[in-house]
Amino acid sequence: MKKIGVGAFIVLALWVASRWHTWFVEEDEEAYVPSLTPSHVLLTFGDTHPLSRNVSWQADSVVRPSWLELVCLADSDTIRVEAQGEVFRSRGGQAAYYVARLRSLQAGTYYAYRVVTDAKASPWYQFHTQHDAADQASFLYVGDVQDSIGGETNRYLCEALSRHPGSEFLVCGGDLADGPRQSCWDEAFRDIDSVTQTMPLLVVTGNHDYRKGVFQWLERRFPLTFSYFLDSKIADNQVYTLTYGPVQFFLLDSNRELPYLLTQRDWLKVQLEQSRARWKIVVLHHPLFSIRSRSRNLIQRWVFNGLFESYGVDLVLQAHEHAYARMTAHEDGKAITPVYTISHCSPKNYDIYDNDRYDKTIASSRFYQTVRISGDTLTLAAYEVYRHSLCDSLQIIKDKEIVKIIE
């Protein structure tokens, strides 16, 4: 028995040593000087109201007078929205981050805007608010991006949106950037350039967004960039909910330690109990049912999955494991919700291990998904990015109290 114990300890020690750099060693951040002209301009949602919007940007290394100029294109009415600024110092330098909150927008209206810091202005951008269609919604989803090959993802996103012009916003399952370094943030913004200045972006936290160590921690510049978290986080958890037409989104931070996850569960339970939305979609980074090992992410599954099943969550959008997969639970031989998907749009691919829980798995490519909701029907479709070819689809149809899933 002693020999077995010593052998097991040696194997464990060797395994930890092989993973030490991945888990605990942080790459250096190169020195940087931020642009004096506004950069990293990003349109996101704001508070829980579907017509609220935030615009964030970065400019200079100290806070300067800053604002957003907003023009309603229907009547050319122009207003000035003052921005709040905050300096964040990282290992490589410091930059000032700004956010302007738009809270008086009208439905079905085109707007133009630009941001200004210290009299230096960004280009003009345009966006359109959704109509008062209580039963319609359409968006594009991507998992990990982590682009490290010169902004190639930008071309894929632009092509995808040109093929699916009805998409109203973009959702990302975390790890938009490859790491918490300015060079990675710059790369991420090249990936989404010309896209997320004109349509809102929703992002959850991924493991690459966290600083490494015995205890991981999230830098302040993450919520300063994705500014809806500034007002929505609960006990230092990056959580957020938004109702958009017939669907309510619930964004979770699956990277945290158990006490934080339990706090998120309490928050989620209250939100689900209070929800009156016909459709419920959860977005989190770590798949509750891994396609790489049955022993992965067990804590996240234990904390959250019971709520998903008990409170009628329809769709769970996940990332982290660089492949595509879809799992539909079954009861009495019939497919039931929630539907769980995993997706990624990163240059890195992972192997899939034997996993008979999933109805569909595809490795060695990059993907995006479209989600369209019209009345009683939610249509999910997955596409491979290189040829934009359809590789998976299903419909969830709600007929009174009966839910049908058609693959």
Phi, psi and omega in degrees: 000322179298319181297321178296317180296317179295318179298317179296321179296318180296316179299316179297317181296318179294321179294315178298319179298322180291336182258358188303312183296318181296320185278321195239342186265119181269132176291147178295150174259128181293149176296141181216157174233121184291155177294144175284335176272141181308132177224177180054040179288130187219129174262126177226177169284167183249252178276201186282353180284132185297339179264003177280145177221148169243146171236125179243157177199173182233138178196132175064178182252357174227158181287126178241163174304126187217148180201171175242134175258122186241128180242124171279114187290342180291325183228005180063016177292131184240134175232160178245125181250117180292145181252150173262134182242152179208137179269133173241127177256124176251189181290337185255351181163195177220152180214154176264134180246142184230153174217132173247131184254122181256118188233007182232037181280154179256150180290147175060040187232142175268136178231152169240147179209159167214157179250149186227131173229122178053043178070007176256126190249150171281172169297167174278140177233160177234149171214167185229131177275153184288156175286169178281051179267105186287348185238017182233142173195148180207132180209167179250139180237137170230149172272216180309138174253299174044045185294134179224021185230044170077035175074022181300330181298330180301317179297317180297317181295315180297319177295318180298317181289329177291330178276340180230067188293348178281355181295129185262340179198172184240136178240136178235136183274025177102165182057042172298317176260156183281344179184167181278063180224149184301322179298324178288321176297318178301317179297318180299320180286336170291325179297322186256007181300139181073355179258302188268012162272345185242347172221145184295148176243131172247127182227138169260166178285143173240170183295330179287348177279345184266147171285142183277161179157181176303319171242124179287153176212151185259129179289154180298333184292343176294304178291336175294331177277308178264081200287348176297337177288339181300325184256353189246346187295148182241117178049049179066021171259133179275088180236157184196145174226147182212134172258125182231106184060236184272000188240141172248130179261144177231112181260127183240161177246094185279003183275350191277167177285165189307315181301322178291320178298322178293323175296319177297321179299317178299316178298314182296320180300316179296316181296318179292321178297324183274346186293136174245011182288143178290328182237140181232126182233128176254139175237126176208161190279312187272126179296133179291332176238101188289149172260007180250334179191141179290345182265359180279147171059031181293325180295314179299320179296315181298322183288316193254328195294326178300322178292319178303316183285323186283330187250021169071034173295133184269319188219135177241113181262123186229172183214221170076314182261110198286077177195180174248140177204150175222132179234131177238124178291157181230144179218124183055038177079002181246143177289138181227162174276158007284156168261130182251130175232152173235137180209161175205159178224041185255154175296342182269134178243145177246154174284149174255130177269162180310122184210100183275003178285333185267140180281334183214130174221139178219130179245173170064040172202187178234151192218161164218161181232147170250141175234121179237130178242127177220107180061241184270008186235130170249126180246122179249130178223137179247137183233143172277136194286330189290319178248359183056037182270140179291127180237352177193150177197157172200166175234139170251121184241127179252116178243095187058245182263005182257131178249124178245140176242122181246119181263000000 
